[in-house]
PDB file of C-alpha atoms in Angstrom:
ATOM      1  CA  MET A   1    -153.026-153.859 -33.648  1.00  0.00           C
ATOM      2  CA  ASP A   2    -149.712-152.013 -33.043  1.00  0.00           C
ATOM      3  CA  LYS A   3    -148.015-151.245 -36.313  1.00  0.00           C
ATOM      4  CA  THR A   4    -144.239-150.698 -36.053  1.00  0.00           C
ATOM      5  CA  GLN A   5    -142.145-148.342 -38.137  1.00  0.00           C
ATOM      6  CA  GLU A   6    -141.189-151.241 -40.377  1.00  0.00           C
ATOM      7  CA  GLY A   7    -144.830-151.909 -41.194  1.00  0.00           C
ATOM      8  CA  ILE A   8    -145.895-148.345 -41.777  1.00  0.00           C
ATOM      9  CA  GLY A   9    -145.152-148.624 -45.495  1.00  0.00           C
ATOM     10  CA  GLU A  10    -148.227-150.774 -45.974  1.00  0.00           C
ATOM     11  CA  LEU A  11    -150.336-147.845 -44.797  1.00  0.00           C
ATOM     12  CA  ASP A  12    -148.488-145.215 -46.832  1.00  0.00           C
ATOM     13  CA  PRO A  13    -151.068-142.673 -48.074  1.00  0.00           C
ATOM     14  CA  GLY A  14    -149.500-142.760 -51.527  1.00  0.00           C
ATOM     15  CA  ARG A  15    -150.244-146.472 -51.810  1.00  0.00           C
ATOM     16  CA  ASN A  16    -153.752-146.088 -50.446  1.00  0.00           C
ATOM     17  CA  GLU A  17    -155.060-143.025 -52.243  1.00  0.00           C
ATOM     18  CA  GLY A  18    -157.903-144.998 -53.813  1.00  0.00           C
ATOM     19  CA  LEU A  19    -159.027-146.303 -50.429  1.00  0.00           C
ATOM     20  CA  ILE A  20    -158.705-142.859 -48.812  1.00  0.00           C
ATOM     21  CA  ARG A  21    -160.723-141.327 -51.639  1.00  0.00           C
ATOM     22  CA  SER A  22    -163.488-143.924 -51.697  1.00  0.00           C
ATOM     23  CA  GLN A  23    -163.540-145.117 -48.078  1.00  0.00           C
ATOM     24  CA  PRO A  24    -161.748-142.611 -45.811  1.00  0.00           C
ATOM     25  CA  GLU A  25    -163.384-144.143 -42.726  1.00  0.00           C
ATOM     26  CA  ARG A  26    -161.894-147.520 -43.660  1.00  0.00           C
ATOM     27  CA  TYR A  27    -158.383-146.051 -43.949  1.00  0.00           C
ATOM     28  CA  ALA A  28    -158.812-144.197 -40.642  1.00  0.00           C
ATOM     29  CA  GLU A  29    -159.779-147.515 -39.030  1.00  0.00           C
ATOM     30  CA  LEU A  30    -156.744-149.275 -40.515  1.00  0.00           C
ATOM     31  CA  VAL A  31    -154.334-146.740 -39.015  1.00  0.00           C
ATOM     32  CA  ARG A  32    -156.271-146.200 -35.776  1.00  0.00           C
ATOM     33  CA  ASP A  33    -153.930-148.278 -33.586  1.00  0.00           C
ATOM     34  CA  VAL A  34    -150.607-147.301 -35.148  1.00  0.00           C
ATOM     35  CA  ALA A  35    -148.723-146.121 -32.057  1.00  0.00           C
ATOM     36  CA  GLY A  36    -145.435-144.694 -33.345  1.00  0.00           C
ATOM     37  CA  PHE A  37    -146.734-142.323 -36.019  1.00  0.00           C
ATOM     38  CA  GLY A  38    -149.473-139.745 -36.029  1.00  0.00           C
ATOM     39  CA  ILE A  39    -151.752-140.413 -39.013  1.00  0.00           C
ATOM     40  CA  TYR A  40    -154.927-138.449 -39.623  1.00  0.00           C
ATOM     41  CA  LEU A  41    -157.213-137.161 -42.348  1.00  0.00           C
ATOM     42  CA  ILE A  42    -157.941-133.508 -43.152  1.00  0.00           C
ATOM     43  CA  ASP A  43    -160.874-132.273 -45.238  1.00  0.00           C
ATOM     44  CA  ARG A  44    -160.486-129.907 -48.171  1.00  0.00           C
ATOM     45  CA  GLU A  45    -161.111-126.889 -45.913  1.00  0.00           C
ATOM     46  CA  GLY A  46    -158.254-127.904 -43.620  1.00  0.00           C
ATOM     47  CA  ARG A  47    -160.217-129.409 -40.715  1.00  0.00           C
ATOM     48  CA  VAL A  48    -159.073-132.569 -38.935  1.00  0.00           C
ATOM     49  CA  GLN A  49    -161.335-135.550 -39.728  1.00  0.00           C
ATOM     50  CA  SER A  50    -159.673-138.455 -37.889  1.00  0.00           C
ATOM     51  CA  TRP A  51    -157.067-139.029 -35.166  1.00  0.00           C
ATOM     52  CA  ASN A  52    -155.081-142.188 -34.488  1.00  0.00           C
ATOM     53  CA  LEU A  53    -153.307-143.570 -31.404  1.00  0.00           C
ATOM     54  CA  GLY A  54    -149.889-142.316 -32.526  1.00  0.00           C
ATOM     55  CA  ALA A  55    -151.217-138.767 -32.903  1.00  0.00           C
ATOM     56  CA  LYS A  56    -152.622-138.970 -29.374  1.00  0.00           C
ATOM     57  CA  ASN A  57    -149.370-140.415 -27.996  1.00  0.00           C
ATOM     58  CA  ILE A  58    -147.259-137.664 -29.557  1.00  0.00           C
ATOM     59  CA  THR A  59    -149.465-134.659 -28.845  1.00  0.00           C
ATOM     60  CA  GLY A  60    -151.566-135.642 -25.838  1.00  0.00           C
ATOM     61  CA  PHE A  61    -154.726-134.523 -27.644  1.00  0.00           C
ATOM     62  CA  GLU A  62    -157.715-136.864 -27.578  1.00  0.00           C
ATOM     63  CA  ALA A  63    -159.592-137.389 -30.831  1.00  0.00           C
ATOM     64  CA  SER A  64    -162.589-135.466 -29.456  1.00  0.00           C
ATOM     65  CA  GLU A  65    -160.370-132.415 -28.896  1.00  0.00           C
ATOM     66  CA  VAL A  66    -159.092-132.108 -32.460  1.00  0.00           C
ATOM     67  CA  ILE A  67    -161.615-133.655 -34.845  1.00  0.00           C
ATOM     68  CA  GLY A  68    -163.459-130.823 -36.563  1.00  0.00           C
ATOM     69  CA  GLN A  69    -160.778-128.332 -35.535  1.00  0.00           C
ATOM     70  CA  PRO A  70    -158.536-126.446 -38.003  1.00  0.00           C
ATOM     71  CA  PHE A  71    -155.300-128.190 -38.978  1.00  0.00           C
ATOM     72  CA  SER A  72    -153.516-125.017 -37.831  1.00  0.00           C
ATOM     73  CA  ARG A  73    -154.381-125.778 -34.189  1.00  0.00           C
ATOM     74  CA  LEU A  74    -151.520-128.297 -34.136  1.00  0.00           C
ATOM     75  CA  PHE A  75    -148.825-125.696 -34.920  1.00  0.00           C
ATOM     76  CA  ALA A  76    -146.663-123.671 -32.546  1.00  0.00           C
ATOM     77  CA  HIS A  77    -147.171-119.918 -32.302  1.00  0.00           C
ATOM     78  CA  ALA A  78    -144.063-119.015 -34.338  1.00  0.00           C
ATOM     79  CA  ALA A  79    -145.212-121.325 -37.152  1.00  0.00           C
ATOM     80  CA  LEU A  80    -148.651-119.712 -37.123  1.00  0.00           C
ATOM     81  CA  LYS A  81    -147.087-116.253 -37.451  1.00  0.00           C
ATOM     82  CA  GLU A  82    -145.352-117.463 -40.602  1.00  0.00           C
ATOM     83  CA  THR A  83    -148.654-118.959 -41.884  1.00  0.00           C
ATOM     84  CA  LEU A  84    -146.958-122.356 -42.237  1.00  0.00           C
ATOM     85  CA  PRO A  85    -150.201-124.401 -42.026  1.00  0.00           C
ATOM     86  CA  GLN A  86    -151.665-122.533 -44.999  1.00  0.00           C
ATOM     87  CA  LYS A  87    -148.402-122.776 -46.895  1.00  0.00           C
ATOM     88  CA  ALA A  88    -148.168-126.530 -46.309  1.00  0.00           C
ATOM     89  CA  LEU A  89    -151.728-127.129 -47.524  1.00  0.00           C
ATOM     90  CA  GLY A  90    -151.166-124.845 -50.496  1.00  0.00           C
ATOM     91  CA  PHE A  91    -147.972-126.654 -51.484  1.00  0.00           C
ATOM     92  CA  ALA A  92    -149.679-130.042 -51.162  1.00  0.00           C
ATOM     93  CA  ARG A  93    -152.597-128.821 -53.308  1.00  0.00           C
ATOM     94  CA  ALA A  94    -150.214-127.733 -56.047  1.00  0.00           C
ATOM     95  CA  ASN A  95    -147.733-130.617 -55.854  1.00  0.00           C
ATOM     96  CA  ARG A  96    -149.770-133.455 -54.289  1.00  0.00           C
ATOM     97  CA  HIS A  97    -147.147-133.883 -51.538  1.00  0.00           C
ATOM     98  CA  CYS A  98    -145.404-131.735 -48.935  1.00  0.00           C
ATOM     99  CA  ARG A  99    -142.675-133.019 -46.609  1.00  0.00           C
ATOM    100  CA  ASP A 100    -141.075-130.727 -44.038  1.00  0.00           C
ATOM    101  CA  GLU A 101    -140.157-130.175 -40.384  1.00  0.00           C
ATOM    102  CA  TYR A 102    -142.413-127.969 -38.275  1.00  0.00           C
ATOM    103  CA  ALA A 103    -142.652-126.672 -34.727  1.00  0.00           C
ATOM    104  CA  ARG A 104    -145.858-128.165 -33.343  1.00  0.00           C
ATOM    105  CA  ILE A 105    -147.594-127.876 -29.976  1.00  0.00           C
ATOM    106  CA  LYS A 106    -148.795-130.494 -27.506  1.00  0.00           C
ATOM    107  CA  LYS A 107    -151.896-130.377 -25.334  1.00  0.00           C
ATOM    108  CA  ASN A 108    -149.831-129.271 -22.329  1.00  0.00           C
ATOM    109  CA  GLY A 109    -148.436-126.304 -24.301  1.00  0.00           C
ATOM    110  CA  GLU A 110    -145.020-127.856 -24.854  1.00  0.00           C
ATOM    111  CA  GLU A 111    -143.503-127.282 -28.294  1.00  0.00           C
ATOM    112  CA  TYR A 112    -141.869-130.079 -30.261  1.00  0.00           C
ATOM    113  CA  TYR A 113    -140.470-130.668 -33.735  1.00  0.00           C
ATOM    114  CA  ALA A 114    -142.312-132.983 -36.097  1.00  0.00           C
ATOM    115  CA  LEU A 115    -141.287-134.440 -39.436  1.00  0.00           C
ATOM    116  CA  CYS A 116    -144.479-134.319 -41.469  1.00  0.00           C
ATOM    117  CA  SER A 117    -145.561-135.818 -44.792  1.00  0.00           C
ATOM    118  CA  LEU A 118    -148.737-134.228 -46.108  1.00  0.00           C
ATOM    119  CA  ASP A 119    -150.429-135.809 -49.145  1.00  0.00           C
ATOM    120  CA  ALA A 120    -153.323-134.396 -51.141  1.00  0.00           C
ATOM    121  CA  VAL A 121    -156.128-136.802 -52.009  1.00  0.00           C
ATOM    122  CA  ARG A 122    -157.890-136.114 -55.299  1.00  0.00           C
ATOM    123  CA  GLU A 123    -161.264-137.107 -56.672  1.00  0.00           C
ATOM    124  CA  GLU A 124    -161.473-138.966 -59.980  1.00  0.00           C
ATOM    125  CA  ASN A 125    -162.030-135.603 -61.688  1.00  0.00           C
ATOM    126  CA  GLY A 126    -158.812-134.210 -60.189  1.00  0.00           C
ATOM    127  CA  GLN A 127    -160.457-132.009 -57.566  1.00  0.00           C
ATOM    128  CA  ILE A 128    -158.984-131.991 -54.053  1.00  0.00           C
ATOM    129  CA  ALA A 129    -160.962-134.287 -51.764  1.00  0.00           C
ATOM    130  CA  GLY A 130    -158.810-133.696 -48.705  1.00  0.00           C
ATOM    131  CA  PHE A 131    -155.420-134.512 -47.234  1.00  0.00           C
ATOM    132  CA  VAL A 132    -153.717-137.112 -45.086  1.00  0.00           C
ATOM    133  CA  GLU A 133    -150.730-136.398 -42.876  1.00  0.00           C
ATOM    134  CA  VAL A 134    -148.200-138.784 -41.325  1.00  0.00           C
ATOM    135  CA  PHE A 135    -145.941-137.266 -38.652  1.00  0.00           C
ATOM    136  CA  HIS A 136    -143.581-138.218 -35.865  1.00  0.00           C
ATOM    137  CA  ASP A 137    -141.673-136.443 -33.105  1.00  0.00           C
ATOM    138  CA  ILE A 138    -138.055-135.614 -34.016  1.00  0.00           C
ATOM    139  CA  THR A 139    -137.367-133.236 -31.135  1.00  0.00           C
ATOM    140  CA  GLN A 140    -134.473-135.204 -29.652  1.00  0.00           C
ATOM    141  CA  GLN A 141    -132.880-135.589 -33.077  1.00  0.00           C
ATOM    142  CA  LYS A 142    -133.185-131.833 -33.673  1.00  0.00           C
ATOM    143  CA  LEU A 143    -131.691-131.062 -30.262  1.00  0.00           C
ATOM    144  CA  ARG A 144    -128.712-133.302 -31.026  1.00  0.00           C
ATOM    145  CA  GLU A 145    -128.262-131.703 -34.441  1.00  0.00           C
ATOM    146  CA  ASN A 146    -128.494-128.197 -32.993  1.00  0.00           C
ATOM    147  CA  LYS A 147    -125.997-129.053 -30.267  1.00  0.00           C
ATOM    148  CA  LEU A 148    -123.509-130.423 -32.795  1.00  0.00           C
ATOM    149  CA  TYR A 149    -124.028-127.414 -35.076  1.00  0.00           C
ATOM    150  CA  LYS A 150    -123.482-125.030 -32.174  1.00  0.00           C
ATOM    151  CA  GLN A 151    -120.321-126.847 -31.118  1.00  0.00           C
ATOM    152  CA  ALA A 152    -118.984-126.631 -34.664  1.00  0.00           C
ATOM    153  CA  THR A 153    -119.872-122.982 -35.331  1.00  0.00           C
ATOM    154  CA  ARG A 154    -119.986-121.095 -32.027  1.00  0.00           C
ATOM    155  CA  ASP A 155    -117.312-119.767 -29.749  1.00  0.00           C
ATOM    156  CA  VAL A 156    -117.571-121.733 -26.515  1.00  0.00           C
ATOM    157  CA  MET A 157    -117.137-118.777 -24.155  1.00  0.00           C
ATOM    158  CA  THR A 158    -119.267-116.107 -25.816  1.00  0.00           C
ATOM    159  CA  GLY A 159    -121.767-117.974 -27.999  1.00  0.00           C
ATOM    160  CA  VAL A 160    -121.081-115.804 -31.069  1.00  0.00           C
ATOM    161  CA  TYR A 161    -119.639-117.352 -34.220  1.00  0.00           C
ATOM    162  CA  ASN A 162    -116.159-118.780 -33.948  1.00  0.00           C
ATOM    163  CA  ARG A 163    -113.434-117.610 -36.321  1.00  0.00           C
ATOM    164  CA  GLY A 164    -113.874-120.485 -38.776  1.00  0.00           C
ATOM    165  CA  HIS A 165    -117.621-120.109 -39.198  1.00  0.00           C
ATOM    166  CA  PHE A 166    -117.465-116.326 -39.229  1.00  0.00           C
ATOM    167  CA  THR A 167    -114.901-116.509 -42.027  1.00  0.00           C
ATOM    168  CA  GLU A 168    -117.066-118.926 -44.010  1.00  0.00           C
ATOM    169  CA  LEU A 169    -120.161-116.731 -43.719  1.00  0.00           C
ATOM    170  CA  ALA A 170    -118.242-113.534 -44.461  1.00  0.00           C
ATOM    171  CA  MET A 171    -116.768-115.029 -47.634  1.00  0.00           C
ATOM    172  CA  GLN A 172    -120.268-116.038 -48.762  1.00  0.00           C
ATOM    173  CA  GLU A 173    -121.586-112.533 -48.125  1.00  0.00           C
ATOM    174  CA  ILE A 174    -118.694-110.936 -49.999  1.00  0.00           C
ATOM    175  CA  GLU A 175    -119.290-113.214 -52.968  1.00  0.00           C
ATOM    176  CA  ARG A 176    -122.994-112.333 -52.939  1.00  0.00           C
ATOM    177  CA  ALA A 177    -122.273-108.593 -52.627  1.00  0.00           C
ATOM    178  CA  GLN A 178    -119.841-108.712 -55.526  1.00  0.00           C
ATOM    179  CA  ARG A 179    -122.245-110.696 -57.687  1.00  0.00           C
ATOM    180  CA  PHE A 180    -125.107-108.252 -57.178  1.00  0.00           C
ATOM    181  CA  SER A 181    -123.003-105.079 -56.864  1.00  0.00           C
ATOM    182  CA  GLU A 182    -124.216-104.424 -53.321  1.00  0.00           C
ATOM    183  CA  PRO A 183    -122.347-102.650 -50.518  1.00  0.00           C
ATOM    184  CA  LEU A 184    -120.815-104.501 -47.591  1.00  0.00           C
ATOM    185  CA  SER A 185    -118.663-103.403 -44.684  1.00  0.00           C
ATOM    186  CA  LEU A 186    -116.545-105.091 -42.059  1.00  0.00           C
ATOM    187  CA  VAL A 187    -115.811-103.862 -38.528  1.00  0.00           C
ATOM    188  CA  LEU A 188    -112.903-105.098 -36.426  1.00  0.00           C
ATOM    189  CA  MET A 189    -112.803-104.234 -32.733  1.00  0.00           C
ATOM    190  CA  ASP A 190    -110.914-105.150 -29.620  1.00  0.00           C
ATOM    191  CA  ILE A 191    -110.869-104.150 -25.992  1.00  0.00           C
ATOM    192  CA  ASP A 192    -108.523-101.318 -25.052  1.00  0.00           C
ATOM    193  CA  PHE A 193    -105.848-102.168 -22.486  1.00  0.00           C
ATOM    194  CA  PHE A 194    -107.282-105.645 -21.980  1.00  0.00           C
ATOM    195  CA  LYS A 195    -104.078-106.914 -20.376  1.00  0.00           C
ATOM    196  CA  LYS A 196    -104.570-104.318 -17.661  1.00  0.00           C
ATOM    197  CA  VAL A 197    -108.078-105.661 -17.013  1.00  0.00           C
ATOM    198  CA  ASN A 198    -106.693-109.169 -16.548  1.00  0.00           C
ATOM    199  CA  ASP A 199    -103.781-107.994 -14.410  1.00  0.00           C
ATOM    200  CA  THR A 200    -105.988-105.824 -12.196  1.00  0.00           C
ATOM    201  CA  TYR A 201    -109.111-107.936 -11.770  1.00  0.00           C
ATOM    202  CA  GLY A 202    -108.085-111.444 -12.828  1.00  0.00           C
ATOM    203  CA  HIS A 203    -108.832-113.657 -15.808  1.00  0.00           C
ATOM    204  CA  GLU A 204    -112.342-114.552 -14.659  1.00  0.00           C
ATOM    205  CA  VAL A 205    -113.365-110.893 -14.772  1.00  0.00           C
ATOM    206  CA  GLY A 206    -111.513-110.561 -18.077  1.00  0.00           C
ATOM    207  CA  ASP A 207    -113.702-113.362 -19.435  1.00  0.00           C
ATOM    208  CA  LYS A 208    -116.813-111.574 -18.130  1.00  0.00           C
ATOM    209  CA  THR A 209    -115.724-108.489 -20.029  1.00  0.00           C
ATOM    210  CA  ILE A 210    -115.299-110.423 -23.274  1.00  0.00           C
ATOM    211  CA  ILE A 211    -118.696-112.070 -22.814  1.00  0.00           C
ATOM    212  CA  ALA A 212    -120.372-108.707 -22.142  1.00  0.00           C
ATOM    213  CA  LEU A 213    -118.869-107.261 -25.321  1.00  0.00           C
ATOM    214  CA  ALA A 214    -119.994-110.263 -27.386  1.00  0.00           C
ATOM    215  CA  HIS A 215    -123.559-110.368 -26.065  1.00  0.00           C
ATOM    216  CA  THR A 216    -124.070-106.621 -26.332  1.00  0.00           C
ATOM    217  CA  SER A 217    -122.742-106.554 -29.887  1.00  0.00           C
ATOM    218  CA  ALA A 218    -124.892-109.507 -30.972  1.00  0.00           C
ATOM    219  CA  GLU A 219    -128.022-107.838 -29.573  1.00  0.00           C
ATOM    220  CA  PHE A 220    -127.153-104.449 -31.068  1.00  0.00           C
ATOM    221  CA  ILE A 221    -126.638-105.373 -34.734  1.00  0.00           C
ATOM    222  CA  ARG A 222    -129.298-105.921 -37.393  1.00  0.00           C
ATOM    223  CA  LYS A 223    -130.694-109.373 -38.151  1.00  0.00           C
ATOM    224  CA  ILE A 224    -128.691-109.610 -41.377  1.00  0.00           C
ATOM    225  CA  ASP A 225    -125.409-108.690 -39.629  1.00  0.00           C
ATOM    226  CA  PHE A 226    -123.299-111.211 -37.747  1.00  0.00           C
ATOM    227  CA  VAL A 227    -120.489-111.081 -35.231  1.00  0.00           C
ATOM    228  CA  GLY A 228    -117.612-113.460 -34.615  1.00  0.00           C
ATOM    229  CA  ARG A 229    -114.809-113.826 -32.123  1.00  0.00           C
ATOM    230  CA  ILE A 230    -111.630-113.985 -34.169  1.00  0.00           C
ATOM    231  CA  GLY A 231    -109.070-113.682 -31.390  1.00  0.00           C
ATOM    232  CA  GLY A 232    -108.746-113.436 -27.632  1.00  0.00           C
ATOM    233  CA  GLU A 233    -110.405-110.034 -27.169  1.00  0.00           C
ATOM    234  CA  GLU A 234    -110.837-109.258 -30.872  1.00  0.00           C
ATOM    235  CA  PHE A 235    -114.181-109.433 -32.662  1.00  0.00           C
ATOM    236  CA  ALA A 236    -115.434-108.811 -36.184  1.00  0.00           C
ATOM    237  CA  ILE A 237    -118.832-107.771 -37.495  1.00  0.00           C
ATOM    238  CA  THR A 238    -119.975-108.223 -41.085  1.00  0.00           C
ATOM    239  CA  LEU A 239    -122.541-105.676 -42.278  1.00  0.00           C
ATOM    240  CA  PRO A 240    -124.161-106.768 -45.557  1.00  0.00           C
ATOM    241  CA  ARG A 241    -125.801-104.023 -47.659  1.00  0.00           C
ATOM    242  CA  ALA A 242    -124.047-101.263 -45.710  1.00  0.00           C
ATOM    243  CA  ASN A 243    -121.417 -98.926 -47.113  1.00  0.00           C
ATOM    244  CA  LYS A 244    -118.864 -97.165 -44.918  1.00  0.00           C
ATOM    245  CA  GLU A 245    -121.126 -94.322 -43.736  1.00  0.00           C
ATOM    246  CA  PRO A 246    -123.851 -96.419 -42.055  1.00  0.00           C
ATOM    247  CA  ALA A 247    -121.194 -98.908 -40.924  1.00  0.00           C
ATOM    248  CA  PHE A 248    -119.230 -96.095 -39.290  1.00  0.00           C
ATOM    249  CA  ASP A 249    -122.397 -94.763 -37.656  1.00  0.00           C
ATOM    250  CA  MET A 250    -123.297 -98.209 -36.292  1.00  0.00           C
ATOM    251  CA  ALA A 251    -119.765 -98.698 -34.948  1.00  0.00           C
ATOM    252  CA  GLN A 252    -119.860 -95.325 -33.183  1.00  0.00           C
ATOM    253  CA  ARG A 253    -123.179 -96.093 -31.516  1.00  0.00           C
ATOM    254  CA  LEU A 254    -121.980 -99.558 -30.475  1.00  0.00           C
ATOM    255  CA  ARG A 255    -118.725 -98.116 -29.127  1.00  0.00           C
ATOM    256  CA  ILE A 256    -120.669 -95.699 -26.910  1.00  0.00           C
ATOM    257  CA  LYS A 257    -123.029 -98.442 -25.728  1.00  0.00           C
ATOM    258  CA  LEU A 258    -120.114-100.692 -24.791  1.00  0.00           C
ATOM    259  CA  SER A 259    -118.428 -97.877 -22.871  1.00  0.00           C
ATOM    260  CA  GLU A 260    -121.568 -97.542 -20.732  1.00  0.00           C
ATOM    261  CA  LEU A 261    -121.492-101.168 -19.559  1.00  0.00           C
ATOM    262  CA  LYS A 262    -120.549-101.873 -15.951  1.00  0.00           C
ATOM    263  CA  ILE A 263    -118.549-105.006 -15.167  1.00  0.00           C
ATOM    264  CA  LYS A 264    -118.625-106.287 -11.606  1.00  0.00           C
ATOM    265  CA  ALA A 265    -115.316-107.208  -9.992  1.00  0.00           C
ATOM    266  CA  ALA A 266    -115.615-108.236  -6.348  1.00  0.00           C
ATOM    267  CA  GLU A 267    -116.948-105.144  -4.546  1.00  0.00           C
ATOM    268  CA  LYS A 268    -116.161-102.821  -7.432  1.00  0.00           C
ATOM    269  CA  GLU A 269    -117.476-101.993 -10.874  1.00  0.00           C
ATOM    270  CA  PHE A 270    -115.491-100.803 -13.843  1.00  0.00           C
ATOM    271  CA  SER A 271    -116.055 -99.803 -17.458  1.00  0.00           C
ATOM    272  CA  PHE A 272    -114.057-100.615 -20.536  1.00  0.00           C
ATOM    273  CA  THR A 273    -113.680 -99.160 -23.997  1.00  0.00           C
ATOM    274  CA  VAL A 274    -113.062-100.579 -27.449  1.00  0.00           C
ATOM    275  CA  SER A 275    -111.306 -99.402 -30.573  1.00  0.00           C
ATOM    276  CA  MET A 276    -112.812-100.158 -33.977  1.00  0.00           C
ATOM    277  CA  GLY A 277    -111.719-100.178 -37.587  1.00  0.00           C
ATOM    278  CA  VAL A 278    -114.201-100.062 -40.466  1.00  0.00           C
ATOM    279  CA  ALA A 279    -113.537-101.097 -44.054  1.00  0.00           C
ATOM    280  CA  ALA A 280    -116.012-101.096 -46.923  1.00  0.00           C
ATOM    281  CA  LEU A 281    -115.989-103.480 -49.863  1.00  0.00           C
ATOM    282  CA  ARG A 282    -114.694-101.765 -53.022  1.00  0.00           C
ATOM    283  CA  PRO A 283    -115.172-102.903 -56.636  1.00  0.00           C
ATOM    284  CA  HIS A 284    -111.549-104.006 -56.789  1.00  0.00           C
ATOM    285  CA  THR A 285    -111.417-105.672 -53.345  1.00  0.00           C
ATOM    286  CA  LYS A 286    -110.250-109.212 -54.021  1.00  0.00           C
ATOM    287  CA  ASP A 287    -111.431-111.184 -51.024  1.00  0.00           C
ATOM    288  CA  LEU A 288    -112.138-111.314 -47.287  1.00  0.00           C
ATOM    289  CA  GLN A 289    -108.443-111.362 -46.481  1.00  0.00           C
ATOM    290  CA  GLU A 290    -107.935-107.987 -48.161  1.00  0.00           C
ATOM    291  CA  LEU A 291    -111.023-106.525 -46.495  1.00  0.00           C
ATOM    292  CA  MET A 292    -109.763-107.746 -43.104  1.00  0.00           C
ATOM    293  CA  ARG A 293    -106.364-106.168 -43.744  1.00  0.00           C
ATOM    294  CA  ASN A 294    -108.023-102.851 -44.520  1.00  0.00           C
ATOM    295  CA  ALA A 295    -110.194-102.988 -41.386  1.00  0.00           C
ATOM    296  CA  ASP A 296    -107.151-103.958 -39.323  1.00  0.00           C
ATOM    297  CA  ALA A 297    -105.260-100.937 -40.650  1.00  0.00           C
ATOM    298  CA  ALA A 298    -108.170 -98.719 -39.574  1.00  0.00           C
ATOM    299  CA  LEU A 299    -108.217-100.415 -36.162  1.00  0.00           C
ATOM    300  CA  TYR A 300    -104.487 -99.789 -35.761  1.00  0.00           C
ATOM    301  CA  LYS A 301    -105.062 -96.130 -36.571  1.00  0.00           C
ATOM    302  CA  ALA A 302    -107.823 -95.946 -33.931  1.00  0.00           C
ATOM    303  CA  LYS A 303    -105.405 -97.266 -31.335  1.00  0.00           C
ATOM    304  CA  ARG A 304    -102.620 -94.986 -32.492  1.00  0.00           C
ATOM    305  CA  GLU A 305    -104.903 -91.956 -32.291  1.00  0.00           C
ATOM    306  CA  GLY A 306    -105.771 -92.579 -28.644  1.00  0.00           C
ATOM    307  CA  ARG A 307    -108.140 -95.606 -28.489  1.00  0.00           C
ATOM    308  CA  ASN A 308    -111.872 -95.587 -27.654  1.00  0.00           C
ATOM    309  CA  ARG A 309    -112.619 -94.423 -31.175  1.00  0.00           C
ATOM    310  CA  VAL A 310    -113.682 -95.623 -34.616  1.00  0.00           C
ATOM    311  CA  GLU A 311    -111.584 -95.118 -37.699  1.00  0.00           C
ATOM    312  CA  THR A 312    -112.457 -95.883 -41.323  1.00  0.00           C
ATOM    313  CA  TRP A 313    -109.998 -97.231 -43.834  1.00  0.00           C
ATOM    314  CA  PHE A 314    -109.373 -95.014 -46.843  1.00  0.00           C
ATOM    315  CA  GLU A 315    -107.282 -95.769 -49.910  1.00  0.00           C
TER     316      GLU A 315
END
């Protein structure tokens, strides 16, 4: 008996709670040959109690390899670190139902994304009798979504945020900082004498230089910071919860790190430097545009004072 997606509604756990509660073996038998969806029972302690054909098809695990094992065995390592199995069971206990996307793992060690619906099954007295989960593989859908998201938000050459998405995120962070009276700083930077790099080594090496700057900056900043390419060789970094002193210190350390990079050009290597301008959000700063103007003024001063330096905007 091969149930299709169209027929899965007849076996919906929500419609069959009475059967699952009174005759779980009967429900497990009904869904045993469903091929397109993983459907299985879990006891109140979180151990797998049944395993259908769809679950085997998706994961590669035989029933004998998972029945009696903890529900958490089906999750990828990153999900386990975040205690997602426990959180899912806890949410289902409290709300009777939990629907979410999770990184799961197959028998061969391959990770995949699953859309999962976890339902709690209760005894007549309201106590939890166990759970039933229905899941299917949405990896290809997630890959398509991620690809489209990346195309819409990332700079093609460097992989950091493009100007449009950087601007959108920066405006959100400024609004949040203003709402909660938190500090925020913005750094603008560009490569010194970049035209000379292109003229001397060619545009391909110029692109390598831009990419090196972008990747190094993205790896250097904190998790809550973000970097965007806002022009040819010009980049911006938003530093939430940082006033001008730590922002200036970060910019100085990044400037030094960038100056130590070696870019290969044919048989030679060369270094490059950047100039940076730092501006901090003030109580009367109106918007991102004003903050960018202030950082740009500081950047201009850095260039005027000799380049390869960081300057901070002051009123």
